[in-house]
Amino acid sequence: MPANPDRVAETSESESESTSTTERVRESVSRRGLLSATAAGSATALAGCTELVSSGGGDPLRVSVWSGNYADRFKKSVVPRYEEEFDAEIQVQEGWSDILSNIQTAPDDDPPYDVTITEGNFYYYGRQDDLFHEIRRENVPNADELIDHYAEFRSTEYGMPVDGAPCTIVHREDIDFEPESWADLSSTAVQESNGVGVDTGFWWYPMYAAAVGMDDRELGEEMHDPDLHDDVFETVRDWPIESWASSGEDIWQAFQNDVIDVAQWYYEQVEYDIDSYDGLTHTMPEETTGYLNHWCVVKGTDKRDRAEEFVNFLMDAEVQSAWSEEMPTLFCNENTEYAGDLADDLPSNSEEAANIAFPDWEFLSDYSGELSNEFTAMQTNS
């Protein structure tokens, strides 16, 4: 996310329960303590599956990635390149909400992964629970090529920013107007449409999108003022929401069943897939919200050097440029050359990156419980 990586039309796994990451973690014995209750609101955990990608000899490097088409594209574009270059084997393990709890419940000296992906929520709570090694910068020289904004807006002490995705507006091609900003979801044209679809597993993204559209404060800062949270909720309530989606499948089905004409979703899950759906397109707002993945070395691994080498590999400009041919995600190296027309939508410098309101979990952690409950109540009462 982040979007749940199984949220694509091809997946058959669609969860509608509202069990949070924290609630699931509380059901097991943590090796380093439980996650804060403020992680509430995350999507129901999807069962991870482990796949061994055959290559060179030696113990494989165990790498945890998001499930679904993220994993498919990662294995197609990243894994073979790494294995050929380093004559080493990667064991790709797919998951989602179970990633942190799997680390917590494992023995201290035998974590389930050597390297794990994290978005902002996971990265914050994983650091609070002491799940990650500090990144030794001498082993990741590609950090010197980070776009400044990604290097500065969030700590890189325990994880390196590599990739992510902004939220985009999915809509019908024949709608009476083309929505260009999140404010347009409050417009008369959208009010008179069939309706809107939003993500429910990760409530903070529709909330931040609404805040960006309100434009009362600079780029979504309404979410960082508790006195304005009610105003943000009121904006979301005014959207004609007809699909509270727990998966990408829900969104595509809602369009196909003429339930909605507009939706909030994720560029990385949309750009390379939307041509498969008749009559749909998407528009990336100039100012938006989105998620950024920090890649972390898991505490307890006996492959810390190799893990940092792998993170450095992911940060390489040539690797990211080739990766973009398979996955339409934003990348953090200032020298990355995006495939096709991706650079028209995705940031290539700090000025453009600053137009994405990434959720601030240092702040949200104090309020996420009540925000999650209010968002759930809004959905229940709709």
mmCIF file of C-alpha atoms in Angstrom:
data_model
loop_
_atom_site.group_PDB
_atom_site.id
_atom_site.type_symbol
_atom_site.label_atom_id
_atom_site.label_comp_id
_atom_site.label_asym_id
_atom_site.label_seq_id
_atom_site.Cartn_x
_atom_site.Cartn_y
_atom_site.Cartn_z
ATOM 1 C CA MET A 1 0.000 0.000 0.000
ATOM 2 C CA PRO A 2 -0.667 0.432 0.268
ATOM 3 C CA ALA A 3 -3.173 -1.632 -1.539
ATOM 4 C CA ASN A 4 -3.464 -5.191 -0.582
ATOM 5 C CA PRO A 5 -1.409 -6.741 -3.396
ATOM 6 C CA ASP A 6 -4.063 -9.404 -3.983
ATOM 7 C CA ARG A 7 -6.401 -6.607 -5.001
ATOM 8 C CA VAL A 8 -6.409 -7.381 -8.699
ATOM 9 C CA ALA A 9 -9.145 -8.723 -10.896
ATOM 10 C CA GLU A 10 -7.335 -11.994 -11.459
ATOM 11 C CA THR A 11 -7.384 -12.959 -7.785
ATOM 12 C CA SER A 12 -10.055 -15.227 -6.380
ATOM 13 C CA GLU A 13 -9.254 -14.348 -2.771
ATOM 14 C CA SER A 14 -11.508 -11.551 -1.550
ATOM 15 C CA GLU A 15 -11.791 -10.960 2.182
ATOM 16 C CA SER A 16 -14.668 -8.990 3.680
ATOM 17 C CA GLU A 17 -13.895 -9.381 7.363
ATOM 18 C CA SER A 18 -12.483 -6.390 9.237
ATOM 19 C CA THR A 19 -9.995 -8.153 11.514
ATOM 20 C CA SER A 20 -7.027 -5.834 12.039
ATOM 21 C CA THR A 21 -3.337 -6.609 11.958
ATOM 22 C CA THR A 22 -3.100 -5.884 15.664
ATOM 23 C CA GLU A 23 -6.029 -8.088 16.569
ATOM 24 C CA ARG A 24 -4.449 -10.996 14.734
ATOM 25 C CA VAL A 25 -1.116 -10.419 16.417
ATOM 26 C CA ARG A 26 -2.781 -10.407 19.828
ATOM 27 C CA GLU A 27 -3.941 -13.976 19.240
ATOM 28 C CA SER A 28 -0.361 -15.222 19.278
ATOM 29 C CA VAL A 29 2.610 -14.926 21.603
ATOM 30 C CA SER A 30 4.945 -12.206 20.390
ATOM 31 C CA ARG A 31 8.662 -12.672 20.699
ATOM 32 C CA ARG A 32 9.236 -8.935 21.210
ATOM 33 C CA GLY A 33 5.873 -7.715 22.525
ATOM 34 C CA LEU A 34 2.646 -6.913 20.746
ATOM 35 C CA LEU A 35 2.043 -4.280 18.137
ATOM 36 C CA SER A 36 0.279 -1.135 19.266
ATOM 37 C CA ALA A 37 -3.506 -1.235 19.050
ATOM 38 C CA THR A 38 -3.328 1.738 16.730
ATOM 39 C CA ALA A 39 -2.550 -0.531 13.813
ATOM 40 C CA ALA A 40 -6.300 -1.295 13.794
ATOM 41 C CA GLY A 41 -8.021 -1.042 10.474
ATOM 42 C CA SER A 42 -5.622 -3.097 8.390
ATOM 43 C CA ALA A 43 -7.058 -5.641 5.997
ATOM 44 C CA THR A 44 -7.715 -9.233 6.985
ATOM 45 C CA ALA A 45 -4.557 -11.288 6.723
ATOM 46 C CA LEU A 46 -4.250 -13.278 3.550
ATOM 47 C CA ALA A 47 -2.569 -16.622 3.742
ATOM 48 C CA GLY A 48 0.980 -16.306 2.469
ATOM 49 C CA CYS A 49 2.455 -18.882 0.209
ATOM 50 C CA THR A 50 6.129 -19.672 -0.149
ATOM 51 C CA GLU A 51 7.741 -20.296 -3.501
ATOM 52 C CA LEU A 52 11.336 -21.262 -4.082
ATOM 53 C CA VAL A 53 12.850 -19.688 -7.142
ATOM 54 C CA SER A 54 15.593 -22.022 -8.346
ATOM 55 C CA SER A 55 19.004 -20.580 -9.118
ATOM 56 C CA GLY A 56 22.542 -20.761 -7.753
ATOM 57 C CA GLY A 57 23.811 -22.816 -4.837
ATOM 58 C CA GLY A 58 24.053 -21.993 -1.141
ATOM 59 C CA ASP A 59 21.380 -21.090 1.352
ATOM 60 C CA PRO A 60 18.662 -18.990 -0.304
ATOM 61 C CA LEU A 61 18.001 -15.432 0.786
ATOM 62 C CA ARG A 62 14.445 -15.373 2.120
ATOM 63 C CA VAL A 63 12.612 -12.293 0.872
ATOM 64 C CA SER A 64 9.080 -11.361 1.928
ATOM 65 C CA VAL A 65 6.974 -9.437 -0.632
ATOM 66 C CA TRP A 66 3.335 -8.453 -1.095
ATOM 67 C CA SER A 67 1.130 -11.205 -2.484
ATOM 68 C CA GLY A 68 -0.686 -11.169 -5.818
ATOM 69 C CA ASN A 69 0.523 -9.477 -8.971
ATOM 70 C CA TYR A 70 3.209 -7.602 -7.015
ATOM 71 C CA ALA A 71 4.870 -10.947 -6.275
ATOM 72 C CA ASP A 72 4.301 -12.193 -9.824
ATOM 73 C CA ARG A 73 5.980 -9.151 -11.334
ATOM 74 C CA PHE A 74 8.740 -9.122 -8.731
ATOM 75 C CA LYS A 75 9.638 -12.718 -9.548
ATOM 76 C CA LYS A 76 9.604 -11.974 -13.252
ATOM 77 C CA SER A 77 11.614 -8.764 -13.264
ATOM 78 C CA VAL A 78 13.798 -8.673 -10.131
ATOM 79 C CA VAL A 79 14.575 -12.218 -9.033
ATOM 80 C CA PRO A 80 16.218 -13.548 -12.233
ATOM 81 C CA ARG A 81 18.389 -10.442 -12.535
ATOM 82 C CA TYR A 82 19.649 -10.749 -8.959
ATOM 83 C CA GLU A 83 20.249 -14.486 -9.153
ATOM 84 C CA GLU A 84 22.221 -14.146 -12.377
ATOM 85 C CA GLU A 85 24.298 -11.215 -11.143
ATOM 86 C CA PHE A 86 25.161 -12.689 -7.735
ATOM 87 C CA ASP A 87 24.915 -16.415 -8.510
ATOM 88 C CA ALA A 88 22.646 -16.697 -5.492
ATOM 89 C CA GLU A 89 19.185 -18.008 -4.788
ATOM 90 C CA ILE A 90 16.155 -16.069 -3.591
ATOM 91 C CA GLN A 91 13.269 -17.687 -1.759
ATOM 92 C CA VAL A 92 10.260 -15.442 -2.351
ATOM 93 C CA GLN A 93 7.656 -15.585 0.405
ATOM 94 C CA GLU A 94 4.332 -13.900 -0.276
ATOM 95 C CA GLY A 95 2.153 -12.362 2.369
ATOM 96 C CA TRP A 96 0.365 -9.330 3.649
ATOM 97 C CA SER A 97 -1.006 -8.674 7.159
ATOM 98 C CA ASP A 98 0.780 -11.760 8.437
ATOM 99 C CA ILE A 99 4.271 -10.421 7.705
ATOM 100 C CA LEU A 100 4.914 -8.678 11.027
ATOM 101 C CA SER A 101 3.180 -11.312 13.133
ATOM 102 C CA ASN A 102 5.254 -14.033 11.439
ATOM 103 C CA ILE A 103 8.420 -12.219 12.497
ATOM 104 C CA GLN A 104 7.154 -11.635 16.011
ATOM 105 C CA THR A 105 6.174 -15.220 16.722
ATOM 106 C CA ALA A 106 9.374 -16.771 15.341
ATOM 107 C CA PRO A 107 12.402 -17.563 17.535
ATOM 108 C CA ASP A 108 14.813 -14.657 17.971
ATOM 109 C CA ASP A 109 17.573 -16.459 16.064
ATOM 110 C CA ASP A 110 15.371 -17.939 13.349
ATOM 111 C CA PRO A 111 13.181 -15.276 11.706
ATOM 112 C CA PRO A 112 10.978 -16.348 8.775
ATOM 113 C CA TYR A 113 12.605 -13.826 6.417
ATOM 114 C CA ASP A 114 15.991 -12.230 5.918
ATOM 115 C CA VAL A 115 14.557 -9.204 4.123
ATOM 116 C CA THR A 116 11.011 -7.875 4.223
ATOM 117 C CA ILE A 117 9.011 -5.256 2.411
ATOM 118 C CA THR A 118 7.075 -2.754 4.554
ATOM 119 C CA GLU A 119 4.804 0.177 3.736
ATOM 120 C CA GLY A 120 4.440 3.108 6.127
ATOM 121 C CA ASN A 121 2.201 1.382 8.682
ATOM 122 C CA PHE A 122 4.289 -1.803 8.852
ATOM 123 C CA TYR A 123 7.537 0.141 8.869
ATOM 124 C CA TYR A 124 6.441 2.254 11.842
ATOM 125 C CA TYR A 125 5.073 -0.574 13.981
ATOM 126 C CA GLY A 126 7.894 -2.932 13.054
ATOM 127 C CA ARG A 127 10.395 -0.369 14.304
ATOM 128 C CA GLN A 128 8.410 0.144 17.490
ATOM 129 C CA ASP A 129 8.574 -3.597 18.110
ATOM 130 C CA ASP A 130 12.311 -3.835 17.344
ATOM 131 C CA LEU A 131 11.912 -6.221 14.412
ATOM 132 C CA PHE A 132 14.559 -4.767 12.074
ATOM 133 C CA HIS A 133 18.320 -4.323 12.027
ATOM 134 C CA GLU A 134 19.722 -0.858 11.515
ATOM 135 C CA ILE A 135 20.834 -0.392 7.932
ATOM 136 C CA ARG A 136 24.621 -0.067 7.695
ATOM 137 C CA ARG A 137 24.955 2.641 5.095
ATOM 138 C CA GLU A 138 28.406 1.509 3.994
ATOM 139 C CA ASN A 139 26.708 -1.604 2.592
ATOM 140 C CA VAL A 140 24.066 0.340 0.631
ATOM 141 C CA PRO A 141 25.975 2.919 -1.447
ATOM 142 C CA ASN A 142 22.956 3.333 -3.743
ATOM 143 C CA ALA A 143 21.368 5.299 -0.896
ATOM 144 C CA ASP A 144 23.452 8.199 -2.197
ATOM 145 C CA GLU A 145 21.223 8.224 -5.294
ATOM 146 C CA LEU A 146 17.927 8.524 -3.429
ATOM 147 C CA ILE A 147 15.627 11.343 -4.437
ATOM 148 C CA ASP A 148 16.073 13.756 -1.534
ATOM 149 C CA HIS A 149 12.407 13.800 -0.555
ATOM 150 C CA TYR A 150 12.313 10.041 -0.009
ATOM 151 C CA ALA A 151 15.551 10.168 1.978
ATOM 152 C CA GLU A 152 14.281 12.913 4.269
ATOM 153 C CA PHE A 153 10.542 12.681 4.948
ATOM 154 C CA ARG A 154 10.725 9.361 6.808
ATOM 155 C CA SER A 155 13.551 7.667 8.736
ATOM 156 C CA THR A 156 15.869 5.443 6.701
ATOM 157 C CA GLU A 157 17.677 4.116 9.764
ATOM 158 C CA TYR A 158 15.965 0.714 9.663
ATOM 159 C CA GLY A 159 14.744 0.468 6.080
ATOM 160 C CA MET A 160 15.484 1.904 2.658
ATOM 161 C CA PRO A 161 12.816 3.476 0.411
ATOM 162 C CA VAL A 162 12.649 1.620 -2.887
ATOM 163 C CA ASP A 163 9.198 1.677 -4.485
ATOM 164 C CA GLY A 164 5.575 2.610 -3.911
ATOM 165 C CA ALA A 165 2.425 3.918 -5.567
ATOM 166 C CA PRO A 166 0.206 6.990 -5.533
ATOM 167 C CA CYS A 167 -3.571 6.732 -5.418
ATOM 168 C CA THR A 168 -5.357 7.359 -8.701
ATOM 169 C CA ILE A 169 -8.952 8.005 -9.764
ATOM 170 C CA VAL A 170 -10.447 5.139 -11.780
ATOM 171 C CA HIS A 171 -13.499 6.116 -13.820
ATOM 172 C CA ARG A 172 -15.580 5.309 -16.861
ATOM 173 C CA GLU A 173 -14.401 6.729 -20.147
ATOM 174 C CA ASP A 174 -17.901 7.906 -21.038
ATOM 175 C CA ILE A 175 -18.591 9.738 -17.765
ATOM 176 C CA ASP A 176 -19.821 13.300 -18.388
ATOM 177 C CA PHE A 177 -16.563 14.802 -17.144
ATOM 178 C CA GLU A 178 -13.028 13.656 -16.356
ATOM 179 C CA PRO A 179 -12.227 13.900 -12.647
ATOM 180 C CA GLU A 180 -8.834 15.535 -12.220
ATOM 181 C CA SER A 181 -8.574 16.012 -8.458
ATOM 182 C CA TRP A 182 -9.880 14.398 -5.284
ATOM 183 C CA ALA A 183 -12.124 17.441 -4.841
ATOM 184 C CA ASP A 184 -14.035 16.205 -7.903
ATOM 185 C CA LEU A 185 -15.409 13.282 -5.882
ATOM 186 C CA SER A 186 -17.530 15.900 -4.109
ATOM 187 C CA SER A 187 -18.745 17.426 -7.371
ATOM 188 C CA THR A 188 -22.329 17.457 -8.637
ATOM 189 C CA ALA A 189 -21.354 15.231 -11.575
ATOM 190 C CA VAL A 190 -20.109 12.489 -9.255
ATOM 191 C CA GLN A 191 -23.087 12.973 -6.928
ATOM 192 C CA GLU A 192 -25.356 12.276 -9.919
ATOM 193 C CA SER A 193 -23.330 9.263 -11.096
ATOM 194 C CA ASN A 194 -23.908 5.646 -10.136
ATOM 195 C CA GLY A 195 -21.531 6.129 -7.246
ATOM 196 C CA VAL A 196 -17.996 5.821 -5.898
ATOM 197 C CA GLY A 197 -15.858 2.900 -4.737
ATOM 198 C CA VAL A 198 -13.222 3.214 -1.995
ATOM 199 C CA ASP A 199 -10.759 0.999 -0.192
ATOM 200 C CA THR A 200 -11.911 -0.152 3.255
ATOM 201 C CA GLY A 201 -8.948 -2.289 4.310
ATOM 202 C CA PHE A 202 -6.688 0.744 4.470
ATOM 203 C CA TRP A 203 -8.981 3.547 5.591
ATOM 204 C CA TRP A 204 -6.171 6.092 5.712
ATOM 205 C CA TYR A 205 -5.896 6.336 1.924
ATOM 206 C CA PRO A 206 -9.477 7.466 1.183
ATOM 207 C CA MET A 207 -9.175 9.714 4.239
ATOM 208 C CA TYR A 208 -5.965 11.311 2.981
ATOM 209 C CA ALA A 209 -7.452 11.589 -0.519
ATOM 210 C CA ALA A 210 -10.410 13.473 0.935
ATOM 211 C CA ALA A 211 -8.062 15.730 2.905
ATOM 212 C CA VAL A 212 -6.008 16.493 -0.207
ATOM 213 C CA GLY A 213 -9.217 17.391 -2.034
ATOM 214 C CA MET A 214 -10.400 19.669 0.776
ATOM 215 C CA ASP A 215 -7.360 21.887 0.289
ATOM 216 C CA ASP A 216 -7.908 23.716 3.584
ATOM 217 C CA ARG A 217 -4.355 22.938 4.617
ATOM 218 C CA GLU A 218 -1.233 22.105 2.647
ATOM 219 C CA LEU A 219 -1.449 18.691 0.917
ATOM 220 C CA GLY A 220 -3.533 16.593 3.296
ATOM 221 C CA GLU A 221 -2.306 18.225 6.497
ATOM 222 C CA GLU A 222 -5.914 18.117 7.694
ATOM 223 C CA MET A 223 -5.132 14.532 8.702
ATOM 224 C CA HIS A 224 -2.428 15.841 11.027
ATOM 225 C CA ASP A 225 -4.758 18.153 12.936
ATOM 226 C CA PRO A 226 -7.168 16.230 15.204
ATOM 227 C CA ASP A 227 -9.499 19.231 15.245
ATOM 228 C CA LEU A 228 -10.074 18.729 11.506
ATOM 229 C CA HIS A 229 -10.676 14.975 11.510
ATOM 230 C CA ASP A 230 -14.455 15.450 11.702
ATOM 231 C CA ASP A 231 -14.283 17.691 8.633
ATOM 232 C CA VAL A 232 -12.390 15.006 6.733
ATOM 233 C CA PHE A 233 -14.984 12.406 7.704
ATOM 234 C CA GLU A 234 -17.752 14.727 6.586
ATOM 235 C CA THR A 235 -16.095 15.040 3.188
ATOM 236 C CA VAL A 236 -15.920 11.252 2.796
ATOM 237 C CA ARG A 237 -19.547 10.906 3.941
ATOM 238 C CA ASP A 238 -20.566 13.308 1.186
ATOM 239 C CA TRP A 239 -19.083 11.066 -1.480
ATOM 240 C CA PRO A 240 -21.804 8.801 -2.934
ATOM 241 C CA ILE A 241 -19.994 5.620 -1.866
ATOM 242 C CA GLU A 242 -21.651 2.492 -3.238
ATOM 243 C CA SER A 243 -18.719 0.065 -3.054
ATOM 244 C CA TRP A 244 -16.739 -0.377 0.166
ATOM 245 C CA ALA A 245 -14.082 -2.529 -1.437
ATOM 246 C CA SER A 246 -11.917 -5.056 0.326
ATOM 247 C CA SER A 247 -10.121 -6.076 -2.868
ATOM 248 C CA GLY A 248 -9.415 -4.983 -6.405
ATOM 249 C CA GLU A 249 -11.862 -7.653 -7.491
ATOM 250 C CA ASP A 250 -14.572 -5.753 -5.610
ATOM 251 C CA ILE A 251 -13.767 -2.568 -7.513
ATOM 252 C CA TRP A 252 -13.725 -4.186 -10.950
ATOM 253 C CA GLN A 253 -16.952 -6.077 -10.221
ATOM 254 C CA ALA A 254 -18.635 -2.901 -9.003
ATOM 255 C CA PHE A 255 -17.801 -1.237 -12.321
ATOM 256 C CA GLN A 256 -18.899 -4.261 -14.337
ATOM 257 C CA ASN A 257 -22.197 -4.433 -12.413
ATOM 258 C CA ASP A 258 -22.852 -0.709 -12.966
ATOM 259 C CA VAL A 259 -22.706 -0.063 -9.230
ATOM 260 C CA ILE A 260 -20.080 2.707 -9.498
ATOM 261 C CA ASP A 261 -18.672 5.109 -12.066
ATOM 262 C CA VAL A 262 -15.655 6.349 -10.085
ATOM 263 C CA ALA A 263 -13.205 4.783 -7.612
ATOM 264 C CA GLN A 264 -10.178 5.536 -5.454
ATOM 265 C CA TRP A 265 -7.483 2.946 -6.073
ATOM 266 C CA TYR A 266 -3.722 2.485 -6.523
ATOM 267 C CA TYR A 267 -1.646 3.339 -9.587
ATOM 268 C CA GLU A 268 0.570 0.266 -9.310
ATOM 269 C CA GLN A 269 -2.529 -1.960 -9.338
ATOM 270 C CA VAL A 270 -4.228 -0.092 -12.187
ATOM 271 C CA GLU A 271 -1.921 1.296 -14.889
ATOM 272 C CA TYR A 272 -0.822 -1.965 -16.542
ATOM 273 C CA ASP A 273 -4.145 -3.767 -16.006
ATOM 274 C CA ILE A 274 -6.901 -1.308 -16.813
ATOM 275 C CA ASP A 275 -6.923 -2.033 -20.550
ATOM 276 C CA SER A 276 -8.342 -5.444 -19.656
ATOM 277 C CA TYR A 277 -11.599 -3.759 -18.645
ATOM 278 C CA ASP A 278 -13.840 -2.251 -21.305
ATOM 279 C CA GLY A 279 -14.733 1.383 -20.917
ATOM 280 C CA LEU A 280 -12.483 2.160 -17.954
ATOM 281 C CA THR A 281 -9.565 4.533 -17.587
ATOM 282 C CA HIS A 282 -7.870 6.370 -14.744
ATOM 283 C CA THR A 283 -6.576 9.850 -14.021
ATOM 284 C CA MET A 284 -3.680 10.565 -11.661
ATOM 285 C CA PRO A 285 -4.355 13.775 -9.725
ATOM 286 C CA GLU A 286 -1.475 16.232 -9.619
ATOM 287 C CA GLU A 287 -1.769 16.182 -5.805
ATOM 288 C CA THR A 288 -2.630 12.849 -4.258
ATOM 289 C CA THR A 289 -1.854 10.372 -1.507
ATOM 290 C CA GLY A 290 -0.091 7.023 -1.699
ATOM 291 C CA TYR A 291 2.252 4.543 -0.074
ATOM 292 C CA LEU A 292 6.012 4.015 -0.068
ATOM 293 C CA ASN A 293 7.754 0.699 0.583
ATOM 294 C CA HIS A 294 10.793 0.610 2.856
ATOM 295 C CA TRP A 295 12.798 -2.621 2.630
ATOM 296 C CA CYS A 296 14.178 -3.886 5.935
ATOM 297 C CA VAL A 297 16.700 -6.445 7.178
ATOM 298 C CA VAL A 298 14.970 -8.665 9.751
ATOM 299 C CA LYS A 299 16.589 -9.002 13.166
ATOM 300 C CA GLY A 300 17.972 -12.458 13.853
ATOM 301 C CA THR A 301 18.975 -13.229 10.273
ATOM 302 C CA ASP A 302 22.357 -14.891 9.813
ATOM 303 C CA LYS A 303 22.606 -13.264 6.350
ATOM 304 C CA ARG A 304 22.749 -9.608 7.311
ATOM 305 C CA ASP A 305 25.493 -8.758 4.816
ATOM 306 C CA ARG A 306 23.687 -10.489 1.948
ATOM 307 C CA ALA A 307 20.406 -8.894 2.983
ATOM 308 C CA GLU A 308 21.913 -5.411 2.814
ATOM 309 C CA GLU A 309 23.526 -6.294 -0.491
ATOM 310 C CA PHE A 310 20.063 -7.244 -1.780
ATOM 311 C CA VAL A 311 18.488 -3.995 -0.558
ATOM 312 C CA ASN A 312 21.291 -2.100 -2.292
ATOM 313 C CA PHE A 313 20.559 -4.090 -5.453
ATOM 314 C CA LEU A 314 16.889 -3.060 -5.311
ATOM 315 C CA MET A 315 17.966 0.572 -5.079
ATOM 316 C CA ASP A 316 20.093 0.407 -8.224
ATOM 317 C CA ALA A 317 18.870 2.690 -11.033
ATOM 318 C CA GLU A 318 19.305 0.064 -13.761
ATOM 319 C CA VAL A 319 17.390 -2.497 -11.708
ATOM 320 C CA GLN A 320 14.552 -0.062 -11.074
ATOM 321 C CA SER A 321 14.426 0.983 -14.719
ATOM 322 C CA ALA A 322 14.069 -2.663 -15.816
ATOM 323 C CA TRP A 323 11.614 -3.327 -12.986
ATOM 324 C CA SER A 324 9.344 -0.545 -14.263
ATOM 325 C CA GLU A 325 8.882 -2.447 -17.514
ATOM 326 C CA GLU A 326 6.981 -5.086 -15.557
ATOM 327 C CA MET A 327 5.518 -3.011 -12.711
ATOM 328 C CA PRO A 328 4.122 0.546 -12.900
ATOM 329 C CA THR A 329 5.378 1.596 -9.496
ATOM 330 C CA LEU A 330 7.166 4.751 -8.417
ATOM 331 C CA PHE A 331 10.869 4.307 -7.707
ATOM 332 C CA CYS A 332 13.185 6.233 -5.438
ATOM 333 C CA ASN A 333 16.514 6.376 -7.279
ATOM 334 C CA GLU A 334 16.965 9.776 -8.921
ATOM 335 C CA ASN A 335 18.575 8.119 -11.961
ATOM 336 C CA THR A 336 15.770 5.630 -12.668
ATOM 337 C CA GLU A 337 14.415 5.849 -16.209
ATOM 338 C CA TYR A 338 10.771 4.832 -16.259
ATOM 339 C CA ALA A 339 9.436 2.583 -18.993
ATOM 340 C CA GLY A 340 6.971 3.985 -21.512
ATOM 341 C CA ASP A 341 4.941 6.960 -20.327
ATOM 342 C CA LEU A 342 5.186 6.241 -16.594
ATOM 343 C CA ALA A 343 7.259 9.370 -16.006
ATOM 344 C CA ASP A 344 4.224 11.431 -17.037
ATOM 345 C CA ASP A 345 2.482 10.299 -13.848
ATOM 346 C CA LEU A 346 5.181 9.160 -11.432
ATOM 347 C CA PRO A 347 7.614 11.478 -9.626
ATOM 348 C CA SER A 348 11.197 11.727 -10.852
ATOM 349 C CA ASN A 349 12.430 14.393 -8.423
ATOM 350 C CA SER A 350 11.752 15.842 -4.976
ATOM 351 C CA GLU A 351 9.410 18.542 -6.224
ATOM 352 C CA GLU A 352 7.128 15.986 -7.860
ATOM 353 C CA ALA A 353 7.418 13.527 -4.951
ATOM 354 C CA ALA A 354 6.309 16.249 -2.550
ATOM 355 C CA ASN A 355 2.905 16.236 -4.273
ATOM 356 C CA ILE A 356 2.105 12.868 -2.656
ATOM 357 C CA ALA A 357 0.741 12.988 0.899
ATOM 358 C CA PHE A 358 2.234 9.871 2.449
ATOM 359 C CA PRO A 359 0.503 9.006 5.751
ATOM 360 C CA ASP A 360 2.507 10.086 8.771
ATOM 361 C CA TRP A 361 2.374 7.202 11.243
ATOM 362 C CA GLU A 362 4.446 9.040 13.810
ATOM 363 C CA PHE A 363 1.328 11.200 14.175
ATOM 364 C CA LEU A 364 -1.445 8.785 13.205
ATOM 365 C CA SER A 365 -0.420 6.184 15.767
ATOM 366 C CA ASP A 366 -2.045 8.274 18.524
ATOM 367 C CA TYR A 367 -5.360 8.531 16.690
ATOM 368 C CA SER A 368 -5.655 5.520 14.405
ATOM 369 C CA GLY A 369 -7.866 3.525 16.788
ATOM 370 C CA GLU A 370 -10.586 6.150 16.935
ATOM 371 C CA LEU A 371 -10.195 7.000 13.252
ATOM 372 C CA SER A 372 -10.521 3.341 12.300
ATOM 373 C CA ASN A 373 -13.622 2.917 14.467
ATOM 374 C CA GLU A 374 -15.243 5.998 12.970
ATOM 375 C CA PHE A 375 -14.474 4.849 9.426
ATOM 376 C CA THR A 376 -15.970 1.418 10.186
ATOM 377 C CA ALA A 377 -19.071 3.038 11.678
ATOM 378 C CA MET A 378 -19.430 5.218 8.569
ATOM 379 C CA GLN A 379 -19.277 2.097 6.388
ATOM 380 C CA THR A 380 -21.735 0.188 8.595
ATOM 381 C CA ASN A 381 -24.236 3.040 8.607
ATOM 382 C CA SER A 382 -24.058 3.791 4.900
#
